[in-house]
Coordinates of C-alpha atoms in Angstrom, one line a residue:
M1 CA -16.3 -19.8 -27.4
Q2 CA -12.4 -19.5 -26.3
Q3 CA -11.7 -21.8 -23.9
L4 CA -11.4 -21.4 -19.6
D5 CA -7.9 -20.9 -19.0
F6 CA -7.9 -23.7 -16.3
Y7 CA -4.1 -22.8 -15.9
G8 CA -4.3 -18.9 -16.0
G9 CA -6.8 -19.2 -12.8
L10 CA -4.5 -22.1 -11.0
V11 CA -1.4 -19.0 -10.8
A12 CA -3.6 -16.1 -10.3
A13 CA -4.4 -18.1 -7.8
F14 CA -1.3 -19.7 -6.5
A15 CA -0.6 -15.5 -6.4
A16 CA -3.3 -14.2 -4.5
A17 CA -3.0 -16.7 -1.5
G18 CA -2.2 -19.7 -2.2
W19 CA 1.4 -19.4 -1.3
Q20 CA 0.5 -17.6 1.8
I21 CA -1.6 -20.9 3.0
I22 CA 1.4 -23.1 2.0
F23 CA 4.1 -21.2 3.8
H24 CA 2.3 -18.8 6.2
W25 CA -0.8 -20.0 8.2
L26 CA -0.2 -23.6 7.8
P27 CA 3.0 -23.2 10.1
Q28 CA 1.9 -20.8 12.5
F29 CA -0.4 -23.8 14.3
I30 CA 2.7 -25.0 15.4
P31 CA 3.2 -23.1 17.9
V32 CA -0.3 -22.2 18.3
L33 CA -1.2 -25.6 19.0
S34 CA 1.9 -26.8 21.6
Q35 CA 2.3 -23.5 23.2
K36 CA 6.0 -24.5 22.9
E37 CA 8.2 -21.6 20.7
N38 CA 11.1 -22.5 18.7
K39 CA 13.3 -19.1 17.2
T40 CA 13.8 -20.4 14.4
L41 CA 10.4 -20.9 13.4
A42 CA 9.1 -17.5 14.6
W43 CA 11.5 -15.3 12.3
W44 CA 10.0 -18.2 9.4
L45 CA 7.5 -16.8 10.0
A46 CA 7.8 -13.8 10.7
A47 CA 9.1 -12.9 7.6
M48 CA 6.2 -14.8 5.3
A49 CA 4.7 -11.8 6.5
A50 CA 6.8 -9.3 5.4
I51 CA 7.2 -10.8 2.3
R52 CA 3.4 -10.9 2.2
N53 CA 3.1 -7.1 3.4
T54 CA 5.3 -6.3 0.6
L55 CA 3.7 -7.7 -2.2
T56 CA 0.5 -6.2 -1.5
K57 CA 2.0 -2.9 -0.7
S58 CA 4.7 -3.3 -4.4
Q59 CA 2.3 -3.8 -7.7
V60 CA 5.5 -3.7 -9.3
A61 CA 7.3 -7.0 -7.1
T62 CA 3.7 -8.9 -7.6
A63 CA 3.8 -8.2 -11.1
F64 CA 6.6 -10.0 -11.5
L65 CA 6.7 -12.6 -9.6
V66 CA 3.8 -13.2 -11.7
G67 CA 5.0 -12.7 -15.0
L68 CA 7.6 -15.3 -13.6
L69 CA 4.9 -18.5 -13.2
L70 CA 4.3 -17.1 -16.5
G71 CA 7.5 -17.6 -17.7
R72 CA 7.4 -13.5 -19.5
P73 CA 8.7 -11.7 -16.2
L74 CA 9.6 -8.3 -18.3
E75 CA 6.1 -8.4 -18.9
G76 CA 4.5 -8.4 -15.8
L77 CA 6.8 -5.4 -15.2
A78 CA 5.1 -3.1 -16.9
V79 CA 2.2 -4.3 -15.8
G80 CA 2.5 -3.5 -12.1
A81 CA 4.4 -0.3 -13.1
V82 CA 1.7 1.5 -14.3
I83 CA -0.2 0.2 -11.2
E84 CA 2.3 1.2 -8.9
L85 CA 1.9 4.5 -10.2
M86 CA -1.8 4.9 -10.4
F87 CA -2.2 3.9 -6.8
L88 CA 0.7 5.5 -4.7
G89 CA -0.5 7.6 -2.9
V90 CA -3.7 4.7 -1.6
F91 CA -3.5 3.1 2.2
V92 CA -5.4 2.6 4.2
V93 CA -5.8 5.4 6.9
G94 CA -7.6 4.5 10.5
A95 CA -10.8 2.0 9.5
S96 CA -11.3 3.6 6.2
I97 CA -10.5 1.3 3.1
P98 CA -9.3 2.6 -0.2
P99 CA -10.3 0.2 -3.5
Q100 CA -6.7 -2.0 -2.7
P101 CA -4.6 -3.2 -6.0
Y102 CA -2.9 -6.4 -4.5
L103 CA -5.2 -8.1 -6.6
A104 CA -6.6 -6.7 -9.6
T105 CA -2.7 -6.1 -10.2
I106 CA -2.8 -10.5 -10.2
M107 CA -5.2 -10.5 -12.1
T108 CA -4.3 -8.0 -15.0
T109 CA -1.1 -9.2 -15.6
V110 CA -2.3 -13.0 -16.0
F111 CA -5.3 -11.4 -18.7
V112 CA -2.3 -8.9 -20.1
I113 CA -0.2 -12.5 -20.5
R114 CA -3.0 -15.3 -21.4
A115 CA -4.3 -13.5 -23.7
G116 CA -2.3 -11.4 -25.9
L117 CA -2.3 -7.7 -25.2
Q118 CA -0.4 -4.4 -24.4
T119 CA -0.5 -3.1 -20.9
A120 CA -3.4 -0.2 -21.6
D121 CA -4.9 -3.0 -23.9
A122 CA -6.6 -4.9 -19.6
L123 CA -6.2 -1.1 -17.8
A124 CA -9.9 -0.5 -17.6
L125 CA -10.3 -3.8 -15.7
V126 CA -7.9 -2.7 -13.0
M127 CA -10.5 -0.1 -11.2
P128 CA -13.6 -2.2 -10.8
V129 CA -11.2 -5.5 -9.7
A130 CA -9.8 -3.2 -7.7
I131 CA -13.0 -2.2 -6.5
L132 CA -14.3 -5.6 -5.7
S133 CA -11.6 -6.3 -3.3
Q134 CA -12.0 -3.3 -1.4
T135 CA -16.0 -4.4 -1.5
L136 CA -14.3 -7.8 -0.2
M137 CA -12.5 -6.8 2.4
M138 CA -15.1 -4.9 4.3
A139 CA -18.0 -7.7 3.0
A140 CA -14.6 -9.5 6.1
L141 CA -14.8 -7.1 8.1
S142 CA -18.3 -7.5 8.9
W143 CA -18.3 -11.2 9.2
N144 CA -15.5 -11.6 11.2
H145 CA -17.6 -10.7 14.1
L146 CA -18.1 -14.1 14.5
P147 CA -15.0 -15.2 15.3
L148 CA -14.6 -12.4 17.8
G149 CA -17.3 -14.0 19.2
I150 CA -16.0 -17.2 19.4
A151 CA -12.8 -15.3 20.8
K152 CA -14.6 -13.7 23.3
R153 CA -15.9 -16.6 25.1
R154 CA -12.4 -18.1 25.6
A155 CA -10.8 -14.8 26.8
E156 CA -13.6 -15.2 29.8
E157 CA -13.6 -18.9 29.9
G158 CA -9.4 -18.4 30.8
D159 CA -8.3 -20.0 27.7
F160 CA -5.6 -18.2 26.2
R161 CA -4.7 -20.9 23.8
G162 CA -7.8 -21.0 22.7
V163 CA -8.0 -17.0 21.4
D164 CA -4.4 -18.0 19.6
I165 CA -6.2 -20.7 17.7
Q166 CA -8.7 -18.2 16.5
N167 CA -6.9 -15.4 15.2
T168 CA -4.7 -17.7 13.3
A169 CA -7.3 -19.7 11.4
W170 CA -10.0 -17.8 10.7
Q171 CA -7.5 -15.9 8.4
V172 CA -7.2 -18.7 5.9
T173 CA -11.7 -17.4 6.0
S174 CA -11.6 -13.9 6.0
F175 CA -7.8 -11.9 3.3
S176 CA -6.4 -14.8 2.1
I177 CA -8.8 -17.2 0.8
A178 CA -12.7 -14.9 0.7
V179 CA -10.9 -11.4 -0.7
N180 CA -8.7 -13.2 -3.1
L181 CA -8.3 -16.5 -4.1
V182 CA -11.3 -17.9 -4.9
P183 CA -11.9 -14.2 -7.1
A184 CA -8.5 -14.8 -8.3
F185 CA -9.0 -18.0 -9.7
I186 CA -12.6 -17.1 -11.3
G187 CA -11.4 -14.4 -13.2
G188 CA -8.0 -15.8 -14.1
F189 CA -9.8 -18.7 -15.3
V190 CA -13.2 -17.4 -16.4
G191 CA -11.8 -13.9 -17.3
V192 CA -8.8 -14.1 -19.7
P193 CA -11.0 -16.3 -22.4
A194 CA -13.4 -12.9 -22.4
V195 CA -11.5 -10.8 -21.6
Q196 CA -9.4 -11.3 -24.7
A197 CA -12.8 -11.5 -26.6
A198 CA -13.8 -7.9 -25.7
V199 CA -10.1 -6.7 -26.7
Q200 CA -10.5 -7.5 -30.2
W201 CA -13.5 -6.5 -30.3
L202 CA -12.2 -3.2 -30.1
Q203 CA -9.3 -3.5 -32.1
T204 CA -11.7 -3.9 -35.3
N205 CA -14.4 -1.4 -34.2
A206 CA -13.1 0.9 -31.6
G207 CA -9.2 1.5 -32.0
W208 CA -9.5 5.1 -30.8
V209 CA -10.6 3.7 -27.1
L210 CA -7.7 1.4 -26.9
E211 CA -5.3 3.8 -27.8
G212 CA -7.0 6.9 -25.5
M213 CA -6.8 3.0 -22.1
G214 CA -3.2 3.7 -24.0
F215 CA -2.8 7.7 -23.1
L216 CA -4.3 7.1 -19.4
A217 CA -1.8 4.7 -18.3
G218 CA 0.6 7.8 -19.1
V219 CA -1.4 10.1 -17.2
L220 CA -2.4 7.9 -14.0
P221 CA -0.1 8.3 -12.1
A222 CA -1.3 12.0 -11.9
L223 CA -3.8 10.1 -9.9
G224 CA -1.4 9.0 -7.6
F225 CA 0.8 12.0 -6.5
A226 CA -2.0 13.7 -6.3
L227 CA -4.0 11.4 -3.5
L228 CA 0.1 11.9 -2.0
L229 CA -0.6 15.6 -1.4
Y230 CA -3.8 15.2 -0.2
Q231 CA -2.6 13.0 2.0
M232 CA 0.2 15.0 3.5
G233 CA -1.1 18.2 3.1
T234 CA -0.4 22.4 1.6
R235 CA 1.7 22.6 5.1
L236 CA 5.3 22.8 3.3
I237 CA 3.9 22.9 -0.8
G238 CA 7.0 24.9 -1.5
Y239 CA 9.3 22.2 -1.6
L240 CA 6.8 20.3 -4.2
F241 CA 7.6 23.7 -6.1
L242 CA 10.9 23.6 -5.8
G243 CA 10.8 20.1 -6.4
I244 CA 9.1 20.1 -10.0
V245 CA 11.9 23.1 -11.3
A246 CA 14.6 21.1 -9.5
A247 CA 13.0 17.4 -12.0
I248 CA 12.6 20.8 -15.4
Y249 CA 15.9 22.0 -15.3
L250 CA 18.1 19.8 -13.8
K251 CA 16.6 16.6 -14.5
P252 CA 18.2 14.3 -12.2
D253 CA 17.4 10.7 -11.2
P254 CA 14.2 9.5 -9.9
L255 CA 17.3 7.8 -7.1
A256 CA 19.0 11.5 -6.9
L257 CA 15.8 13.0 -6.2
A258 CA 15.0 10.9 -3.3
L259 CA 18.5 11.6 -2.0
A260 CA 18.2 15.3 -2.3
G261 CA 14.6 15.6 -0.4
V262 CA 17.3 13.7 2.6
G263 CA 19.6 16.7 2.4
L264 CA 16.6 19.1 2.1
A265 CA 15.3 17.7 5.5
L266 CA 17.8 18.2 6.7
V267 CA 18.5 21.5 6.6
H268 CA 15.0 22.1 7.2
M269 CA 15.0 20.7 10.2
L270 CA 18.4 22.5 11.6
A271 CA 16.8 26.0 10.7
T272 CA 13.7 25.1 12.6
R273 CA 15.7 24.3 15.7
R274 CA 17.9 27.2 15.3
E275 CA 15.3 29.4 15.0
E276 CA 13.5 27.6 18.0
G277 CA 16.3 26.8 20.7
A278 CA 17.3 23.9 21.1
P279 CA 15.5 21.2 23.3
T280 CA 15.8 22.6 27.2
T281 CA 15.3 18.9 28.6
A282 CA 17.5 16.6 28.7
V283 CA 16.9 13.3 27.6
S284 CA 16.4 11.1 30.5
E285 CA 18.7 7.4 30.7
A286 CA 16.2 4.6 31.6
P287 CA 15.8 4.5 35.3
A288 CA 17.2 1.2 36.2
R289 CA 14.8 -1.1 36.4
P290 CA 14.4 -3.3 39.5
A291 CA 15.8 -6.9 39.9
R292 CA 12.4 -9.2 38.9
E293 CA 11.5 -11.8 39.4
L294 CA 9.2 -12.7 37.0
K295 CA 10.1 -11.7 32.9
L296 CA 10.0 -12.1 29.5
T297 CA 12.9 -13.7 26.8
D298 CA 13.8 -13.2 24.0
E299 CA 11.6 -16.4 22.5
D300 CA 9.4 -14.9 24.0
I301 CA 9.7 -11.2 23.1
L302 CA 9.9 -13.5 19.7
A303 CA 6.9 -14.5 20.0
M304 CA 5.4 -11.9 20.4
Y305 CA 6.8 -10.3 17.1
W306 CA 5.8 -12.7 14.8
R307 CA 2.3 -13.0 16.2
H308 CA 2.3 -9.1 15.9
W309 CA 1.5 -10.0 12.0
N310 CA -1.4 -10.7 11.9
L311 CA -2.5 -7.8 13.5
F312 CA -5.3 -7.3 11.5
Q313 CA -5.9 -10.2 9.4
V314 CA -8.8 -10.9 11.2
A315 CA -9.9 -7.9 12.2
S316 CA -13.8 -6.4 12.6
W317 CA -15.4 -3.6 12.6
E318 CA -16.7 -3.6 16.1
V319 CA -12.5 -3.8 17.1
L320 CA -10.5 -3.3 14.4
G321 CA -7.1 -5.1 15.0
G322 CA -8.2 -5.5 19.1
L323 CA -8.2 -9.7 18.4
G324 CA -4.7 -9.7 16.8
F325 CA -3.4 -7.6 19.8
A326 CA -5.1 -10.0 22.0
Q327 CA -3.0 -12.8 20.0
T328 CA 0.2 -10.5 20.2
M329 CA 0.0 -11.1 23.9
V330 CA -0.9 -14.2 24.2
P331 CA 3.6 -15.1 24.9
V332 CA 3.8 -11.8 27.6
I333 CA -0.4 -13.7 29.6
R334 CA 1.1 -17.2 29.5
R335 CA 4.3 -15.9 30.9
F336 CA 3.1 -14.3 34.1
Y337 CA -0.6 -15.4 34.6
K338 CA -2.0 -18.9 36.0
T339 CA -4.5 -18.6 37.3
K340 CA -8.4 -18.4 35.3
E341 CA -8.6 -15.3 36.2
E342 CA -6.1 -14.2 35.8
I343 CA -5.5 -14.8 32.9
S344 CA -9.2 -14.3 31.3
A345 CA -8.8 -10.4 32.6
A346 CA -5.6 -9.8 31.0
L347 CA -7.1 -11.3 27.5
K348 CA -10.2 -8.6 27.4
R349 CA -8.4 -6.1 28.6
H350 CA -6.2 -6.5 25.4
M351 CA -9.4 -7.9 23.4
V352 CA -10.3 -4.0 22.8
F353 CA -10.3 -1.2 20.2
Y354 CA -7.3 -1.5 19.1
N355 CA -5.9 0.1 15.4
T356 CA -2.3 2.3 15.0
N357 CA 0.3 2.3 12.4
P358 CA 2.4 -1.7 12.3
W359 CA 5.4 0.1 12.3
L360 CA 6.2 2.4 14.5
G361 CA 3.0 0.8 17.2
A362 CA 5.3 -2.0 16.7
I363 CA 6.3 0.3 20.2
I364 CA 2.8 -0.3 22.1
P365 CA 2.3 -4.1 23.0
G366 CA 6.1 -3.7 23.7
V367 CA 5.5 -0.9 26.5
L368 CA 3.2 -2.8 27.6
A369 CA 4.9 -6.0 27.9
S370 CA 6.5 -4.1 30.7
M371 CA 3.7 -3.1 32.9
E372 CA 2.1 -6.5 32.6
E373 CA 5.9 -7.2 33.5
E374 CA 5.8 -5.1 36.6
R375 CA 1.7 -5.9 37.2
A376 CA 2.8 -9.3 37.6
N377 CA 6.5 -8.8 39.6
G378 CA 4.0 -6.5 42.6
Q379 CA 4.5 -3.6 41.6
P380 CA 1.0 -0.8 41.2
V381 CA 0.7 -0.9 37.4
D382 CA -3.7 -1.8 36.9
E383 CA -5.9 -2.6 34.2
A384 CA -6.3 1.5 33.4
A385 CA -3.2 2.9 33.3
I386 CA -2.3 0.1 31.5
Q387 CA -5.4 0.6 29.0
G388 CA -4.3 4.7 29.3
V389 CA -1.1 4.7 28.1
K390 CA -2.2 2.1 24.9
V391 CA -5.1 4.9 24.3
A392 CA -2.2 7.3 24.7
M393 CA -0.4 5.9 22.2
M394 CA -2.5 4.6 19.5
G395 CA -2.7 8.0 17.5
P396 CA 0.1 9.7 17.4
F397 CA 1.4 7.1 16.1
A398 CA -0.4 6.3 13.6
G399 CA -0.9 9.7 13.0
V400 CA 3.4 10.0 12.4
G401 CA 3.5 6.5 11.2
D402 CA 0.6 6.5 8.5
S403 CA 3.1 9.6 6.6
L404 CA 7.1 8.6 7.6
F405 CA 6.5 5.4 6.5
W406 CA 2.8 4.3 4.2
A407 CA 3.1 8.0 3.3
T408 CA 6.5 8.2 2.4
Y409 CA 9.4 6.1 3.0
I410 CA 6.8 3.8 1.2
P411 CA 5.8 5.5 -1.6
I412 CA 9.6 7.0 -2.6
I413 CA 10.5 3.7 -2.9
L414 CA 7.9 2.4 -5.0
A415 CA 8.1 5.4 -7.2
I416 CA 12.1 5.1 -8.0
T417 CA 11.7 0.8 -8.2
A418 CA 9.1 1.9 -11.4
S419 CA 10.6 4.0 -13.2
W420 CA 13.4 1.4 -13.4
A421 CA 10.9 -0.8 -14.5
Q422 CA 9.5 1.5 -16.8
S423 CA 13.3 3.0 -18.2
G424 CA 13.3 0.0 -20.9
N425 CA 16.8 -0.5 -19.4
T426 CA 17.1 -4.3 -18.9
A427 CA 19.4 -3.9 -15.8
L428 CA 17.2 -0.8 -14.4
M429 CA 14.3 -3.4 -15.1
W430 CA 15.7 -6.3 -13.4
L431 CA 16.6 -4.6 -10.3
A432 CA 13.6 -3.4 -9.1
P433 CA 12.0 -5.7 -8.1
I434 CA 14.8 -7.2 -6.3
T435 CA 14.7 -4.1 -4.9
V436 CA 12.0 -3.9 -3.9
L437 CA 12.1 -7.1 -2.0
V438 CA 15.2 -7.2 -0.5
V439 CA 14.4 -3.0 1.4
L440 CA 11.7 -2.8 1.5
G441 CA 10.9 -6.4 2.1
L442 CA 13.8 -6.3 5.1
S443 CA 12.2 -2.7 6.0
N444 CA 8.8 -5.3 6.9
L445 CA 10.9 -6.9 8.8
L446 CA 13.4 -5.2 11.0
I447 CA 11.9 -1.7 11.4
P448 CA 8.6 -2.8 14.0
Y449 CA 10.8 -5.9 15.6
Y450 CA 13.2 -3.0 16.4
F451 CA 10.3 -0.7 17.4
M452 CA 8.8 -3.3 19.7
R453 CA 12.3 -4.7 21.8
F454 CA 12.6 -0.4 21.8
G455 CA 9.5 0.1 23.7
Y456 CA 10.1 -3.4 25.9
R457 CA 13.6 -1.6 27.0
R458 CA 12.8 1.4 27.9
G459 CA 9.0 0.6 29.1
L460 CA 7.3 4.0 29.8
S461 CA 10.8 5.2 29.7
A462 CA 10.1 4.8 25.6
L463 CA 6.9 7.9 25.4
Q464 CA 8.3 10.2 27.2
D465 CA 12.3 10.1 25.3
L466 CA 9.8 10.3 22.1
Q467 CA 7.8 13.7 24.4
Q468 CA 11.1 15.3 25.4
R469 CA 12.8 15.6 22.9
N470 CA 10.3 15.9 20.5
L471 CA 10.9 13.0 18.0
L472 CA 6.7 12.5 16.7
A473 CA 6.8 15.5 15.0
E474 CA 10.3 16.2 13.7
L475 CA 10.1 13.1 12.0
S476 CA 5.9 14.1 10.7
T477 CA 8.0 17.5 9.3
A478 CA 11.1 16.0 7.7
A479 CA 8.9 13.1 6.3
T480 CA 6.6 15.7 5.0
V481 CA 10.0 17.4 2.8
V482 CA 11.2 15.1 1.6
G483 CA 7.3 13.6 0.2
Q484 CA 6.4 17.0 -1.2
F485 CA 10.0 17.9 -2.8
V486 CA 9.9 13.7 -4.6
V487 CA 6.4 14.3 -4.9
G488 CA 7.3 17.9 -7.5
G489 CA 9.8 16.4 -8.9
L490 CA 8.3 12.9 -10.2
V491 CA 5.5 14.5 -11.6
V492 CA 7.4 15.9 -13.9
K493 CA 8.9 12.9 -15.3
L494 CA 6.4 9.7 -14.4
V495 CA 3.5 12.0 -15.4
N496 CA 3.2 11.4 -20.0
L497 CA 1.1 13.9 -21.8
Q498 CA 1.9 15.9 -24.8
V499 CA -1.1 17.3 -27.6
R500 CA -0.2 15.7 -30.8
W501 CA -3.1 17.5 -32.4
A502 CA -1.8 20.1 -35.4
P503 CA -4.3 22.1 -36.2
S504 CA -4.0 23.9 -40.6
F505 CA -5.0 26.5 -40.8
F506 CA -6.5 28.0 -44.5
G507 CA -3.9 25.5 -46.8
T508 CA -0.7 26.9 -44.0
S509 CA 1.7 24.7 -42.1
P510 CA 0.5 23.0 -39.6
I511 CA 0.7 24.1 -35.9
Q512 CA 2.8 22.0 -33.8
L513 CA 0.6 22.6 -30.3
Q514 CA 2.9 21.4 -28.3
K515 CA 6.1 23.2 -28.9
I516 CA 4.0 26.2 -28.4
L517 CA 3.7 24.6 -24.7
D518 CA 7.1 23.4 -24.5
S519 CA 7.7 27.6 -24.7
I520 CA 5.8 28.5 -21.9
M521 CA 6.9 25.5 -19.8
P522 CA 8.2 22.0 -20.1
S523 CA 5.7 19.7 -18.9
L524 CA 2.3 22.3 -18.5
L525 CA 0.3 19.4 -19.8
P526 CA 1.5 16.6 -16.9
L527 CA 1.7 19.2 -14.4
L528 CA -1.7 20.8 -15.4
I529 CA -3.8 16.9 -15.0
F530 CA -2.0 16.8 -11.4
F531 CA -2.8 19.9 -9.4
F532 CA -6.5 19.6 -11.6
A533 CA -6.2 15.9 -9.9
Y534 CA -5.2 17.8 -6.5
W535 CA -8.3 20.0 -6.8
L536 CA -10.8 17.7 -7.0
L537 CA -10.1 15.5 -4.1
R538 CA -9.5 18.3 -2.2
R539 CA -13.0 19.4 -3.8
G540 CA -14.3 16.1 -1.9
K541 CA -14.7 14.5 -5.0
S542 CA -13.3 10.2 -5.0
A543 CA -9.9 8.7 -6.2
I544 CA -12.4 6.9 -7.8
F545 CA -14.8 9.2 -9.5
V546 CA -11.1 11.7 -10.3
M547 CA -9.8 8.4 -12.4
V548 CA -13.3 8.0 -15.2
V549 CA -12.1 11.3 -15.2
L550 CA -9.3 11.2 -16.7
M551 CA -10.5 8.1 -17.9
I552 CA -12.6 10.8 -19.9
I553 CA -9.9 13.1 -21.2
C554 CA -8.1 10.0 -22.4
L555 CA -10.6 8.8 -24.9
V556 CA -11.8 12.6 -26.0
G557 CA -8.3 13.6 -26.8
A558 CA -8.0 9.8 -28.6
Y559 CA -11.2 9.4 -30.7
P560 CA -10.5 10.4 -34.6
I561 CA -12.5 13.3 -34.8
P562 CA -13.4 13.8 -38.9
L563 CA -13.5 17.1 -39.3
P564 CA -10.3 19.3 -41.7
L565 CA -9.5 21.2 -39.1
F566 CA -8.1 18.2 -37.2
N567 CA -6.8 17.0 -40.4
N568 CA -9.1 13.2 -39.3
A569 CA -7.0 14.0 -36.5
S570 CA -7.5 12.7 -32.4
I571 CA -6.4 15.9 -30.4
L572 CA -3.8 13.4 -28.8
G573 CA -3.1 10.7 -31.3
K574 CA -2.0 10.6 -34.5
P575 CA -3.9 11.2 -37.9
I576 CA -5.6 7.9 -39.1
E577 CA -7.0 6.5 -42.4
P578 CA -9.8 7.9 -44.2
E579 CA -11.2 4.5 -43.9
Q580 CA -11.2 5.2 -40.6
A581 CA -11.7 8.4 -41.0
K582 CA -15.3 7.5 -42.0
T583 CA -15.8 5.1 -39.2
S584 CA -15.4 7.1 -37.2
L585 CA -17.7 10.0 -38.4
L586 CA -20.8 7.6 -39.3
L587 CA -20.5 5.8 -35.0
L588 CA -20.4 9.9 -34.3
R589 CA -24.0 9.9 -36.6
Q590 CA -24.8 7.5 -34.8
L591 CA -24.6 9.1 -31.6
F592 CA -25.8 11.8 -31.9
I593 CA -28.6 11.6 -34.2
G594 CA -29.7 8.5 -34.4

């Protein structure tokens, strides 16, 4: 019996949540319990949250760091790149929770390195673990009704510190320990020897299964790109075909492709404006604020900002990010309201259903803080107006924010760095996780902060400006143009599938089918797989279903066919030895004849 792997479990648990508990969760109690803010600590907490958010989105960076902990970072990169491309178009939209790749990436990397496997050998484990993680997250949304109920009682009592504590303390039992840390430790501790034994059995008895999983590694990016196209829709699909043609005949690298996409988006926006005419409404100047006796300080805004990162950490089905939003507003409530009745009313009006894109949506707490400030200074701002503004902004900001950041900006960075990680160039491979951590990490840290300050500074005029300039619609269109163009190009560059079968009729020379396909159109097979995956998604099939179909295609393609026409070879793989062919034939007979 294989020995259990305690060190593998320990590394998996630390990478999954251990570091967050030490460096992010515990330090939060300093300002929460004391209700005293410190700018340095506030930036530290925001930075840790930004790193957490970056790692959960980038499988390249996550797998690299796990590999670093295990002393083999480049092997971690190879695992992360495959999973990155597989989940490229997977992100949370509204209240729907897709399979989560973060835990799967950590465990697969541990399996590959600790058990001495190839990336493809452990690929079959990715989706089951991602589904397990998805299930646990949905369970957490259910059991988080308990902290929500406690927080409601604290709000009723006018205890803003109690609400602050609830949304901090329960993070560790929802998305840290229960969803990630415990499964990661068990998986690493028990799973490594089990996976090692299973792969050894397959190598001995059915090597074609492992070869098929190797083909799957090249095909799975098609699913990620199909999901992205599904999210963007087929509006402006001409840019997708333009990206395909550019990638086939100009062969740009992914970064050049992304820059060309940005250029096309600018041209499209200028051409559209010329056709529709320039906006006739001038942008209003920010109205001069009347002198206010009570107002927020920079320290208060920073205190809101680091709490804003806890928006969905104790999310529940009832209010989603409502408890997190109430915690975000604690510094505002603490500053402006003194009586129990005022504090209770403010906490309750912010602890209602809330869901939007956390980057662009950071404008919303900024605007509402400005409205609360006006209300505290005696301006005629009632509760209905505050709620109305929040509800009016959530939907549009979610749609545009998801389209701009989740479906375009972040996937482009992830795809470029994943291609670097697969390039085989050592310098580019090291540059991939560093680029992700720097570019995506700083974006996570600074973009929402800018939007929050913008919302507070402009107040309600921020919303009016965005409407007057039609900025949200223009940003959405520009993101779609870039996304379509880059997806088209990256399908050609990163989806890999070839037919190696060369049939020979009556002793004639073998016919190289792949050469025939290339003469029709280069990258024809990857494009067919991509559009097939997209067609299945459009027909309502889930990503899991599509992945299973692709897996079956790869396994069938790798299965050695012991017939003369196939030259004892598989459709996608290499010729096999005569003894393997006999074994394969016996297995085939057992399956279908008995």
